[in-house]
XYZ file of C-alpha atoms in Angstrom:
708
model
C 4.894 86.380 -33.127
C 5.567 82.141 -32.521
C 8.463 82.592 -31.116
C 6.066 84.883 -28.630
C 3.461 82.014 -28.343
C 5.550 79.975 -27.884
C 7.529 81.838 -24.567
C 3.766 82.700 -23.609
C 2.356 78.389 -24.070
C 6.085 76.028 -23.881
C 7.719 75.027 -21.253
C 9.027 78.137 -20.737
C 5.512 78.801 -19.345
C 5.439 76.826 -16.274
C 8.409 79.020 -15.497
C 6.155 82.226 -15.461
C 3.657 80.171 -13.352
C 5.957 79.039 -10.860
C 6.241 83.014 -9.722
C 3.011 83.432 -8.487
C 0.197 85.580 -9.521
C 1.110 88.495 -11.585
C -0.653 92.100 -10.968
C -1.389 94.529 -13.629
C -1.950 98.133 -12.953
C -4.746 99.527 -10.939
C -6.344 95.398 -11.143
C -5.704 92.597 -8.733
C -3.976 89.481 -8.835
C -3.574 88.124 -12.852
C -2.627 84.870 -13.741
C -0.683 83.812 -16.479
C -1.220 80.982 -19.093
C 0.000 78.680 -17.778
C -1.162 78.477 -14.129
C -4.488 79.215 -15.524
C -4.546 75.670 -17.329
C -2.117 74.404 -14.156
C -5.082 75.158 -11.783
C -7.950 73.311 -13.675
C -5.032 69.609 -13.879
C -3.885 70.667 -17.823
C -0.671 70.982 -19.168
C -0.094 72.671 -22.291
C 2.721 70.744 -25.261
C 4.228 71.981 -29.058
C 5.284 68.945 -31.437
C 7.491 70.459 -33.665
C 6.713 67.193 -36.302
C 9.834 68.703 -38.780
C 12.462 68.930 -35.644
C 10.774 65.661 -34.353
C 10.496 67.368 -30.984
C 8.505 67.820 -27.974
C 8.186 70.127 -25.323
C 5.969 70.035 -22.093
C 5.289 72.550 -19.776
C 5.369 71.987 -16.098
C 1.932 71.223 -16.143
C 2.051 68.453 -18.645
C 4.987 67.442 -17.502
C 2.529 66.521 -13.858
C 0.242 65.504 -16.277
C 1.927 62.769 -17.636
C 3.924 61.801 -14.145
C 7.157 62.934 -16.161
C 10.065 64.542 -15.169
C 12.421 66.782 -17.249
C 15.573 64.916 -16.558
C 13.927 61.709 -17.968
C 12.388 62.715 -20.790
C 14.393 63.144 -24.303
C 11.677 65.684 -25.991
C 10.449 63.536 -28.068
C 7.442 61.803 -29.312
C 8.739 58.402 -28.379
C 10.047 59.230 -24.895
C 6.127 59.345 -24.382
C 6.329 55.457 -24.220
C 8.086 56.097 -20.737
C 4.268 56.389 -19.265
C 1.914 55.919 -22.557
C 1.722 51.755 -23.245
C 2.677 50.493 -26.429
C -0.809 49.450 -27.631
C -2.394 53.373 -26.494
C 1.089 54.536 -28.459
C 0.501 52.142 -31.236
C -3.044 54.431 -31.312
C -2.299 57.604 -30.932
C 0.494 57.729 -33.715
C -1.934 56.444 -36.400
C -4.601 58.968 -35.009
C -2.372 62.048 -35.387
C -0.852 60.242 -38.834
C -4.659 60.491 -40.241
C -5.465 63.920 -39.040
C -2.140 65.169 -40.763
C -2.647 63.351 -43.731
C -6.368 64.215 -44.182
C -5.959 68.364 -43.837
C -7.559 67.904 -40.425
C -7.345 71.722 -38.257
C -7.288 69.846 -35.005
C -7.096 66.474 -33.416
C -7.579 64.904 -30.039
C -7.513 61.472 -28.466
C -8.375 59.612 -25.392
C -5.795 57.262 -24.218
C -4.054 55.414 -20.928
C -0.863 57.140 -19.227
C 1.030 54.183 -16.367
C 1.832 56.329 -13.842
C 4.959 55.427 -11.309
C 2.525 54.080 -9.148
C 1.014 51.360 -11.308
C -2.581 53.061 -11.308
C -4.026 53.665 -15.247
C -4.786 56.939 -15.687
C -7.009 57.439 -18.574
C -5.976 61.333 -20.245
C -6.947 62.734 -23.118
C -5.125 65.370 -25.535
C -6.376 68.111 -27.813
C -4.348 70.143 -30.381
C -4.539 72.285 -33.675
C -2.636 71.393 -36.227
C -0.650 74.116 -37.691
C 0.708 74.644 -41.784
C 3.393 76.487 -43.571
C 2.287 78.735 -46.260
C 2.415 76.292 -48.629
C -0.114 74.152 -46.690
C 2.680 71.441 -44.968
C 1.640 70.760 -41.630
C 4.784 72.778 -39.491
C 3.837 72.241 -35.482
C 0.926 70.296 -33.137
C 0.238 72.828 -30.424
C -1.978 71.582 -27.565
C -3.226 70.634 -23.947
C -2.934 67.338 -22.749
C -5.286 66.585 -19.288
C -6.240 63.963 -16.672
C -9.876 62.636 -17.692
C -9.621 60.074 -14.962
C -12.890 61.870 -13.493
C -14.717 62.690 -16.313
C -14.417 59.287 -18.219
C -15.462 57.788 -14.857
C -18.341 60.582 -14.328
C -19.623 59.213 -18.138
C -18.951 55.740 -16.835
C -21.383 56.002 -13.940
C -23.896 58.014 -15.928
C -23.931 55.014 -18.899
C -24.431 52.328 -16.069
C -27.103 54.988 -14.512
C -29.017 54.812 -18.310
C -28.320 51.014 -18.558
C -30.274 50.479 -15.896
C -32.872 53.094 -15.510
C -33.743 51.693 -19.631
C -33.787 48.292 -17.933
C -36.094 49.140 -15.036
C -38.283 50.844 -17.820
C -38.393 47.592 -19.590
C -38.880 45.704 -16.889
C -42.345 48.204 -16.483
C -43.158 47.821 -19.993
C -43.069 44.121 -19.939
C -44.500 42.797 -16.795
C -47.293 45.920 -17.627
C -47.981 44.530 -20.803
C -48.635 40.583 -20.365
C -50.663 41.914 -17.357
C -52.609 43.787 -18.922
C -53.928 40.437 -21.198
C -54.818 38.909 -17.877
C -58.510 38.292 -17.218
C -59.196 36.096 -14.109
C -56.715 35.412 -11.098
C -55.852 33.007 -12.832
C -54.454 34.781 -15.800
C -52.575 36.858 -13.746
C -50.991 34.222 -11.627
C -49.582 32.290 -14.837
C -48.660 35.334 -16.584
C -46.372 36.106 -13.094
C -45.134 32.279 -13.596
C -44.990 31.122 -17.333
C -41.944 30.842 -19.250
C -39.681 33.863 -19.288
C -41.633 35.764 -16.520
C -38.751 35.631 -13.364
C -36.723 37.308 -16.036
C -39.353 39.585 -17.600
C -39.687 41.063 -13.721
C -36.293 40.915 -13.207
C -36.145 38.211 -10.182
C -35.072 34.734 -9.623
C -37.637 33.519 -7.363
C -41.385 35.357 -6.538
C -44.251 34.674 -3.897
C -47.733 35.666 -4.413
C -50.484 36.136 -1.740
C -54.142 36.635 -1.628
C -55.501 38.214 1.904
C -58.971 35.931 2.683
C -60.298 36.325 6.295
C -57.741 37.058 8.236
C -54.849 35.073 6.341
C -52.784 34.747 3.611
C -53.057 32.406 0.963
C -50.594 31.617 -1.791
C -51.285 31.553 -4.514
C -48.317 31.229 -6.798
C -44.528 30.286 -6.183
C -42.132 30.277 -8.746
C -38.537 29.856 -8.817
C -35.957 27.115 -7.392
C -36.491 25.594 -4.234
C -39.431 27.970 -3.187
C -42.051 24.713 -3.698
C -40.492 24.322 0.189
C -43.129 27.543 0.685
C -46.188 25.730 -0.168
C -46.355 24.254 3.450
C -47.137 27.263 4.457
C -49.891 28.687 2.353
C -52.291 29.537 5.219
C -50.587 31.860 6.694
C -52.518 34.310 9.503
C -52.192 37.512 8.857
C -50.665 38.795 12.060
C -47.453 40.324 11.497
C -44.995 37.292 12.964
C -44.310 36.462 8.967
C -42.517 39.444 6.795
C -44.986 39.102 4.595
C -48.033 39.864 6.838
C -46.084 42.440 8.450
C -45.373 44.411 5.911
C -49.577 43.672 4.211
C -50.846 44.842 7.627
C -48.151 48.141 7.839
C -48.535 48.251 4.109
C -44.407 49.038 3.997
C -42.578 47.487 2.154
C -39.617 45.472 3.739
C -36.050 45.031 1.804
C -33.972 41.893 3.139
C -30.699 41.444 2.072
C -29.688 38.714 4.069
C -32.207 36.431 4.393
C -30.294 35.036 7.112
C -30.516 38.046 9.345
C -34.410 37.748 8.866
C -34.305 34.519 9.591
C -32.929 35.121 13.063
C -36.114 38.418 12.940
C -38.413 35.704 12.297
C -37.738 32.417 13.941
C -41.516 30.688 12.335
C -39.884 31.436 9.015
C -35.916 30.811 9.782
C -36.326 26.660 8.442
C -37.232 27.458 5.256
C -35.233 30.706 4.725
C -32.278 28.091 5.693
C -33.542 26.036 2.700
C -34.040 27.963 0.090
C -31.071 29.261 -2.260
C -31.545 32.927 -2.516
C -29.315 36.099 -0.959
C -31.879 38.948 -0.637
C -36.009 39.625 -0.820
C -38.221 41.994 -1.637
C -41.258 41.978 0.498
C -43.754 44.362 -1.145
C -47.590 44.710 0.155
C -50.375 44.795 -3.176
C -52.031 48.035 -2.615
C -55.739 48.548 -4.689
C -58.147 51.502 -3.716
C -56.423 52.074 -0.499
C -56.957 48.581 0.961
C -53.914 45.925 1.153
C -55.362 42.796 -0.926
C -52.458 40.710 -0.505
C -48.519 40.878 -0.595
C -46.059 40.054 -3.452
C -42.512 38.235 -2.897
C -39.574 39.309 -5.207
C -36.557 36.781 -4.261
C -32.627 37.902 -5.666
C -29.490 36.064 -5.757
C -26.349 37.514 -5.311
C -27.566 40.751 -4.257
C -26.366 42.699 -1.350
C -28.580 45.945 -1.394
C -31.328 47.609 -2.664
C -30.617 51.089 -4.435
C -33.009 53.841 -3.911
C -33.329 52.940 -8.276
C -33.966 49.393 -7.647
C -36.881 49.802 -4.789
C -38.557 52.491 -6.698
C -39.268 49.068 -9.362
C -40.175 47.284 -6.929
C -42.394 49.409 -5.487
C -44.046 50.199 -8.947
C -44.080 46.021 -10.177
C -45.870 45.506 -7.057
C -48.305 48.323 -7.909
C -48.920 46.835 -11.359
C -49.345 43.198 -9.801
C -52.030 45.122 -7.536
C -53.921 46.740 -10.603
C -53.656 43.870 -11.855
C -55.385 41.207 -9.423
C -57.688 43.563 -8.220
C -59.559 43.754 -11.767
C -59.456 39.863 -11.849
C -61.072 39.887 -8.748
C -63.538 42.003 -9.200
C -63.981 40.096 -13.122
C -64.171 37.169 -10.872
C -66.824 38.381 -8.687
C -69.027 39.403 -11.640
C -68.294 36.097 -13.800
C -69.193 33.485 -10.368
C -72.135 36.594 -10.362
C -73.239 35.450 -13.909
C -72.861 31.491 -13.722
C -74.931 31.671 -10.285
C -77.433 33.534 -11.628
C -77.371 31.390 -15.441
C -76.821 28.035 -13.455
C -80.228 28.549 -11.681
C -81.873 29.134 -14.759
C -81.387 26.049 -16.295
C -82.843 22.846 -15.197
C -81.332 21.251 -11.655
C -81.950 17.907 -12.865
C -82.078 15.457 -16.227
C -85.197 13.106 -15.632
C -84.240 9.422 -16.548
C -84.919 7.985 -19.599
C -85.919 4.277 -20.342
C -84.905 3.148 -24.230
C -82.255 5.495 -24.421
C -79.458 8.272 -22.901
C -79.444 11.810 -22.620
C -76.694 14.341 -21.931
C -76.218 17.813 -21.641
C -73.541 20.838 -21.561
C -72.901 24.443 -20.630
C -70.610 26.392 -21.885
C -70.284 30.409 -20.507
C -68.790 32.775 -22.274
C -65.947 34.473 -20.743
C -67.090 38.282 -20.718
C -67.874 39.231 -17.413
C -71.563 39.574 -16.066
C -72.538 39.676 -20.552
C -73.993 35.940 -19.811
C -76.120 34.979 -23.161
C -79.711 33.058 -22.471
C -78.429 29.849 -23.549
C -80.242 27.318 -22.790
C -81.627 23.357 -22.454
C -84.164 21.138 -21.287
C -85.666 17.903 -20.838
C -89.125 17.156 -20.524
C -90.976 14.412 -19.200
C -93.920 13.641 -21.475
C -97.031 11.607 -21.497
C -97.017 8.262 -23.142
C -93.262 7.614 -22.202
C -92.495 10.377 -24.286
C -89.775 13.088 -24.151
C -89.592 16.795 -24.971
C -85.912 18.172 -25.761
C -85.414 21.644 -25.924
C -82.204 23.703 -26.517
C -83.149 27.815 -27.605
C -81.386 31.193 -27.198
C -82.400 34.434 -26.432
C -81.465 37.620 -27.755
C -78.655 39.846 -26.203
C -75.855 38.775 -23.226
C -76.513 40.161 -20.064
C -78.196 39.123 -17.004
C -81.640 40.402 -18.535
C -81.331 37.793 -21.160
C -80.637 35.260 -18.607
C -83.761 36.162 -16.552
C -86.177 36.030 -19.717
C -84.551 32.453 -20.698
C -85.028 31.783 -16.987
C -89.178 32.326 -18.104
C -89.750 31.115 -21.197
C -87.754 27.904 -20.060
C -90.653 27.627 -17.848
C -93.193 28.472 -19.558
C -92.367 26.214 -22.556
C -92.199 23.067 -20.221
C -95.618 23.767 -18.912
C -97.047 23.723 -22.438
C -95.575 20.710 -23.460
C -96.556 18.937 -20.235
C -99.699 19.472 -20.634
C -99.554 17.249 -23.777
C -100.070 20.020 -26.346
C -98.440 18.796 -29.962
C -94.742 20.701 -31.153
C -96.473 23.467 -33.449
C -98.697 24.850 -30.709
C -95.388 24.004 -27.716
C -93.912 26.624 -29.967
C -96.813 28.882 -30.411
C -97.865 29.346 -27.480
C -94.432 29.621 -25.813
C -94.394 32.829 -28.734
C -97.380 34.516 -27.168
C -95.550 34.353 -23.783
C -92.773 35.824 -24.580
C -94.638 38.831 -26.575
C -96.408 39.543 -23.683
C -93.805 40.096 -21.302
C -93.347 42.743 -23.117
C -89.449 42.957 -23.406
C -88.898 43.468 -26.803
C -86.314 40.332 -26.735
C -86.787 37.514 -29.174
C -85.695 34.478 -28.585
C -85.165 31.261 -30.790
C -85.591 27.725 -30.190
C -85.374 24.144 -31.092
C -88.034 21.818 -29.300
C -88.567 17.754 -30.382
C -91.193 14.945 -29.309
C -89.257 12.014 -29.124
C -90.978 8.487 -28.600
C -87.741 6.399 -27.972
C -89.854 3.183 -27.978
C -90.913 3.445 -31.628
C -88.114 5.956 -32.519
C -90.450 9.056 -33.742
C -89.207 12.233 -33.619
C -91.932 15.297 -34.143
C -89.528 18.555 -34.374
C -90.287 22.022 -34.856
C -87.980 24.962 -35.137
C -88.225 28.827 -34.685
C -85.380 30.408 -36.176
C -82.956 28.039 -34.997
C -80.392 25.596 -35.717
C -81.829 22.099 -36.866
C -80.732 19.045 -35.425
C -77.863 16.527 -36.570
C -78.170 13.345 -36.583
C -75.399 10.416 -36.689
C -76.614 7.137 -38.087
C -75.730 3.740 -37.052
C -72.756 3.321 -39.641
C -71.182 6.454 -38.656
C -72.910 8.699 -41.470
C -73.762 12.176 -39.915
C -76.423 14.477 -41.825
C -78.747 17.826 -41.514
C -82.437 16.635 -41.669
C -84.295 19.110 -43.431
C -86.468 20.740 -40.555
C -89.319 23.372 -41.651
C -89.044 26.476 -39.519
C -90.763 29.401 -37.998
C -89.709 32.881 -37.291
C -88.150 33.781 -33.772
C -90.337 33.150 -30.626
C -91.733 36.412 -29.840
C -91.236 37.787 -33.425
C -93.584 35.142 -34.703
C -96.433 36.743 -32.460
C -95.335 40.059 -33.490
C -95.668 39.766 -37.192
C -99.206 37.407 -36.525
C -97.042 34.414 -38.060
C -97.617 31.758 -35.157
C -97.209 28.742 -37.547
C -94.196 26.046 -37.077
C -94.328 23.226 -39.092
C -93.461 19.874 -37.516
C -91.181 17.830 -39.295
C -91.700 14.006 -38.392
C -88.110 12.025 -38.352
C -87.527 8.126 -37.684
C -84.695 7.818 -35.112
C -83.523 3.600 -35.453
C -80.908 2.022 -32.393
C -78.424 3.247 -31.548
C -78.304 6.737 -33.573
C -78.012 9.463 -31.960
C -79.793 13.828 -32.440
C -77.724 16.662 -31.557
C -79.308 19.888 -30.568
C -76.667 23.205 -30.146
C -77.128 26.713 -29.996
C -75.489 29.000 -31.920
C -71.990 29.146 -30.640
C -70.877 25.692 -31.113
C -70.594 26.152 -34.763
C -70.360 30.261 -35.789
C -66.932 31.658 -35.829
C -66.212 35.156 -36.235
C -65.162 35.469 -39.783
C -66.359 32.620 -41.227
C -69.458 31.032 -42.712
C -71.920 29.277 -40.166
C -71.713 26.535 -43.189
C -67.937 25.916 -41.813
C -68.637 25.497 -38.038
C -71.101 23.009 -39.450
C -68.863 20.732 -40.834
C -66.884 20.715 -38.100
C -68.898 20.087 -35.832
C -70.499 16.964 -38.226
C -67.089 15.709 -38.416
C -66.177 15.831 -34.802
C -69.793 13.525 -34.431
C -68.446 11.344 -36.550
C -65.294 10.746 -35.337
C -66.717 11.256 -31.710
C -67.251 7.845 -29.200
C -70.949 6.215 -28.968
C -72.583 6.748 -25.486
C -73.941 10.031 -25.398
C -72.214 11.721 -22.255
C -69.253 10.912 -23.980
C -69.897 12.270 -27.261
C -70.976 15.564 -25.240
C -67.266 15.437 -23.870
C -65.403 15.113 -26.907
C -67.552 18.039 -28.165
C -66.957 20.288 -25.592
C -63.098 19.572 -25.588
C -62.649 19.758 -29.420
C -65.060 23.030 -30.232
C -65.123 24.826 -26.816
C -61.672 25.193 -27.147
C -61.709 26.160 -30.722
C -64.204 28.923 -30.963
C -66.475 28.801 -27.728
C -65.223 30.815 -25.262
C -67.093 33.717 -27.337
C -70.366 33.182 -26.748
C -72.695 31.121 -24.680
C -73.536 27.673 -25.402
C -75.918 24.402 -24.983
C -75.715 21.049 -26.221
C -78.165 18.179 -25.779
C -77.497 14.852 -27.386
C -79.863 12.376 -27.209
C -78.963 8.309 -28.309
C -81.726 5.613 -28.731
C -80.472 2.523 -27.694
C -78.935 0.690 -29.600
C -80.857 -3.227 -30.620
C -78.112 -5.518 -31.940
C -80.664 -8.437 -30.373
C -79.377 -11.199 -29.234
C -76.667 -14.247 -30.385
C -78.689 -16.353 -31.656
C -81.467 -13.337 -33.298
C -78.774 -10.795 -34.091
C -80.698 -7.642 -35.778
C -80.195 -4.346 -37.484
C -81.690 -0.865 -38.095
C -80.935 2.018 -40.484
C -83.034 4.947 -41.712
C -82.529 6.038 -45.305
C -83.658 9.585 -45.546
C -85.819 10.804 -48.584
C -83.551 13.099 -49.995
C -80.324 10.987 -49.123
C -79.283 9.724 -52.358
C -75.893 7.630 -50.927
C -78.583 5.960 -48.300
C -79.603 3.456 -50.345
C -76.410 1.921 -51.053
C -75.528 2.013 -48.054
C -78.091 0.367 -46.759
C -77.321 -2.200 -49.503
C -73.383 -2.910 -47.894
C -75.190 -3.011 -44.474
C -77.401 -5.917 -45.126
C -74.662 -7.621 -47.351
C -71.850 -7.306 -44.503
C -74.833 -8.261 -41.736
C -75.633 -11.372 -43.458
C -71.618 -12.397 -43.799
C -71.011 -11.568 -40.401
C -73.916 -14.208 -39.816
C -72.765 -16.944 -41.539
C -75.435 -16.661 -44.654
C -74.018 -14.515 -46.910
C -76.108 -16.782 -50.301
C -78.896 -14.788 -49.164
C -77.252 -11.485 -49.482
C -78.281 -11.337 -53.168
C -82.371 -12.334 -52.971
C -81.954 -10.262 -49.755
C -80.736 -6.927 -51.566
C -83.001 -7.170 -54.540
C -85.680 -7.316 -52.116
C -85.103 -4.407 -50.178
C -83.817 -2.069 -52.780
C -87.459 -2.844 -54.439
C -89.089 -1.896 -51.272
C -87.336 1.229 -49.909
C -87.805 2.367 -53.218
C -91.634 1.922 -53.058
C -91.580 3.298 -50.178
C -89.489 6.610 -50.736
C -91.505 7.307 -53.983
C -94.658 6.891 -52.098
C -94.731 8.056 -49.296
C -93.440 11.826 -47.853
C -90.279 11.229 -45.579
C -88.281 8.703 -45.070
C -88.287 4.884 -44.482
C -86.297 2.604 -41.594
C -84.979 -0.984 -42.753
C -84.709 -3.434 -39.666
C -83.351 -7.195 -40.907
C -83.336 -9.424 -38.314
C -82.473 -13.550 -37.677
C -85.944 -15.470 -36.882
C -84.436 -18.292 -34.814
C -87.677 -20.317 -34.312
C -89.187 -23.333 -35.472
C -86.660 -22.668 -38.710
C -83.946 -20.248 -39.115
C -84.255 -17.644 -41.637
C -84.195 -13.689 -42.412
C -87.091 -11.317 -41.736
C -86.870 -7.825 -43.823
C -88.564 -4.799 -42.621
C -89.518 -1.805 -44.356
C -91.715 1.159 -42.073
C -93.019 3.836 -43.987
C -95.250 6.850 -42.453
C -98.041 6.532 -45.019
C -100.961 4.193 -43.856
C -101.558 3.330 -47.883
C -100.960 -0.497 -47.965
C -98.451 -1.585 -51.346
C -100.172 -3.307 -53.424
C -99.076 -6.097 -56.238
C -100.730 -5.525 -60.020
C -99.938 -7.734 -63.062
C -98.038 -4.605 -65.699
C -98.565 -5.128 -68.887
C -95.139 -5.894 -71.308
C -93.865 -2.444 -71.979
C -94.550 -1.300 -68.641
C -91.574 0.308 -66.755
C -93.053 0.163 -62.965
C -94.969 -2.156 -60.962
C -92.684 -4.849 -60.752
C -91.378 -4.679 -57.025
C -93.641 -6.703 -55.057
C -93.568 -9.379 -58.306
C -90.231 -9.789 -57.482
C -90.199 -9.691 -53.875
C -93.301 -12.331 -54.091
C -90.600 -14.128 -56.562
C -87.411 -13.836 -53.759
C -89.329 -14.531 -50.369
C -90.739 -17.030 -48.732
C -93.284 -15.335 -47.698
C -93.856 -11.090 -47.524
C -97.089 -8.901 -45.601
C -98.083 -5.881 -45.241
C -98.784 -4.325 -40.759
C -99.857 -1.704 -39.353
C -97.386 0.582 -37.263
C -98.616 3.683 -34.919
C -99.166 6.521 -37.314
C -98.003 4.119 -40.572
C -97.337 0.552 -41.994
C -94.430 -2.051 -42.439
C -94.408 -3.797 -45.220
C -92.313 -7.392 -44.483
C -90.707 -9.987 -46.155
C -88.731 -13.705 -44.855
C -85.920 -15.627 -47.050
C -85.016 -19.035 -45.478
C -81.607 -20.347 -44.156
C -81.814 -22.740 -47.719
C -82.514 -19.784 -49.644
C -85.283 -21.623 -51.189
C -87.901 -19.360 -51.878
C -91.863 -20.600 -51.999
C -93.578 -17.308 -53.253
C -96.613 -16.948 -50.463
C -97.806 -13.771 -49.812
């Protein structure tokens, strides 16, 4: 049986194949096994492992490019055509298969043909064993696998190219999905890694505007020269405008040839460092909205897959730009409406400075109802307002405009702050909008520093004192406007504050201090910290707050900000002056005041008065804070004429005058004015507006006279 198999598949099979097809009885032509293999580019072999011989049939000789007379019928003799490295690898592979008891063996290797061409070859054989299981022979086929591997290589390249193209599309789509505005789109296409993401070496992006193409983005080495033609007419005289007009992409593999066709662009194309370009129209909703140019180096052709990729990228960019253009238009409409509802100008004031800022949320038409206002009032007073109407839509903005005008009218009529908010609440309830509003309103007298503040469900004011400290005074409040009238609770209690020269009042809406997921107290502390570190001038401080806080969390909500600073009063070089407000609930205020007094006396060259002035100031301040319903304003000044001396003022809002008493030996109070009388050269009391001022003087020599 084995001999018969060798006769049919061994070297002799080739001779049978050479006699031509055989015919069976009553049948058509019949081909032998060897001929069948030869017709398919295959030959057979038999490797006798014991005799160490290697026999090939005629087709096998052809595959291995060997002649019978030059082949010694040994495995080593195949080295005439198999390179050493491949021969060693093939031998190791066979040895492993035999040792491991495998039934078959197959491997790819190289055959170097007579003409010097390397041919990929594949062998496949069955390992035959004797009754004891010892390997005897390997019988199999050998074939030319060059075409097969070449096709596989092409397929791998195609698969790799398709994977790369899919990655380009996916990454570009993901990046542009986060772009909201046109600026966002251009930043995405020109930012770090953008060209690599697009698979290009350069990029130019243009939008159609009023019969022209406006280049809005350039990226890539040497492309900055195209900015000289940032605006070009949409007349087809340039390749990009031609692509936009015809809505057909143009793929140029020779920019020099393109320059001959478009002379207007010749100078630029000869100066840029690229070899090919794809001019792509950007079409959205059946309308050409712009054009995209992708530039490439070392490219001589665009395959069908590459052309489809460029067209796909153009479609993605077009959709993103269309969405961004619609957003920008809506945004412009919304911010225009919002701006029309806010005051066009801020009135000039004497005795201080005011700065206002407004920040819109980036949410398309979803603007809010935040507003600010500054109202000139009778008797040189000024009304300041910040408020927020419920909701984030154009309806909220419209209600805000009506409410702002109504509140301004009520304030201009001279009503007290509580009445102004009560009437504004009633006005909002009568609009029947089912919306409410929060509001902070204050009347400020910058000459005296008096502040009458009311609030309706809104954040209170922040005050920065002259020494840099900040505080949130306890301003009592009522229900939000609208709700207060619905529930018939139109009570908005007033809180009296004092703004000393140089102090700053900050009003804002909650968008400046609220951050999603955190407590509002954290935002309030952050605001206070930024105010403490900010500049003194109102405008500079408003910009400082905008830069620090809107960048941090203000983009999700509208923000209205108002900063009012009372003009500082340092006096003159010969008669300097300091002011300080001590809040009734501020435990650090007294110690801060004492430190400020001592520091000022040292700066003025009278440190010897510090002890007496500190004691007197402490007694007057404690008296004011204990026996009145608010804080006190401390003023110390130098009076140069007729004798240089120090005058100390403590002002409060109580109309009850202090009186000097004679306490008994066991009494623990009542000695304050006695101390002041003993330390000061003069002291007295004066009426000041709705309160009084207790004063005392110390001469520069420090010799008390005890005169009341």
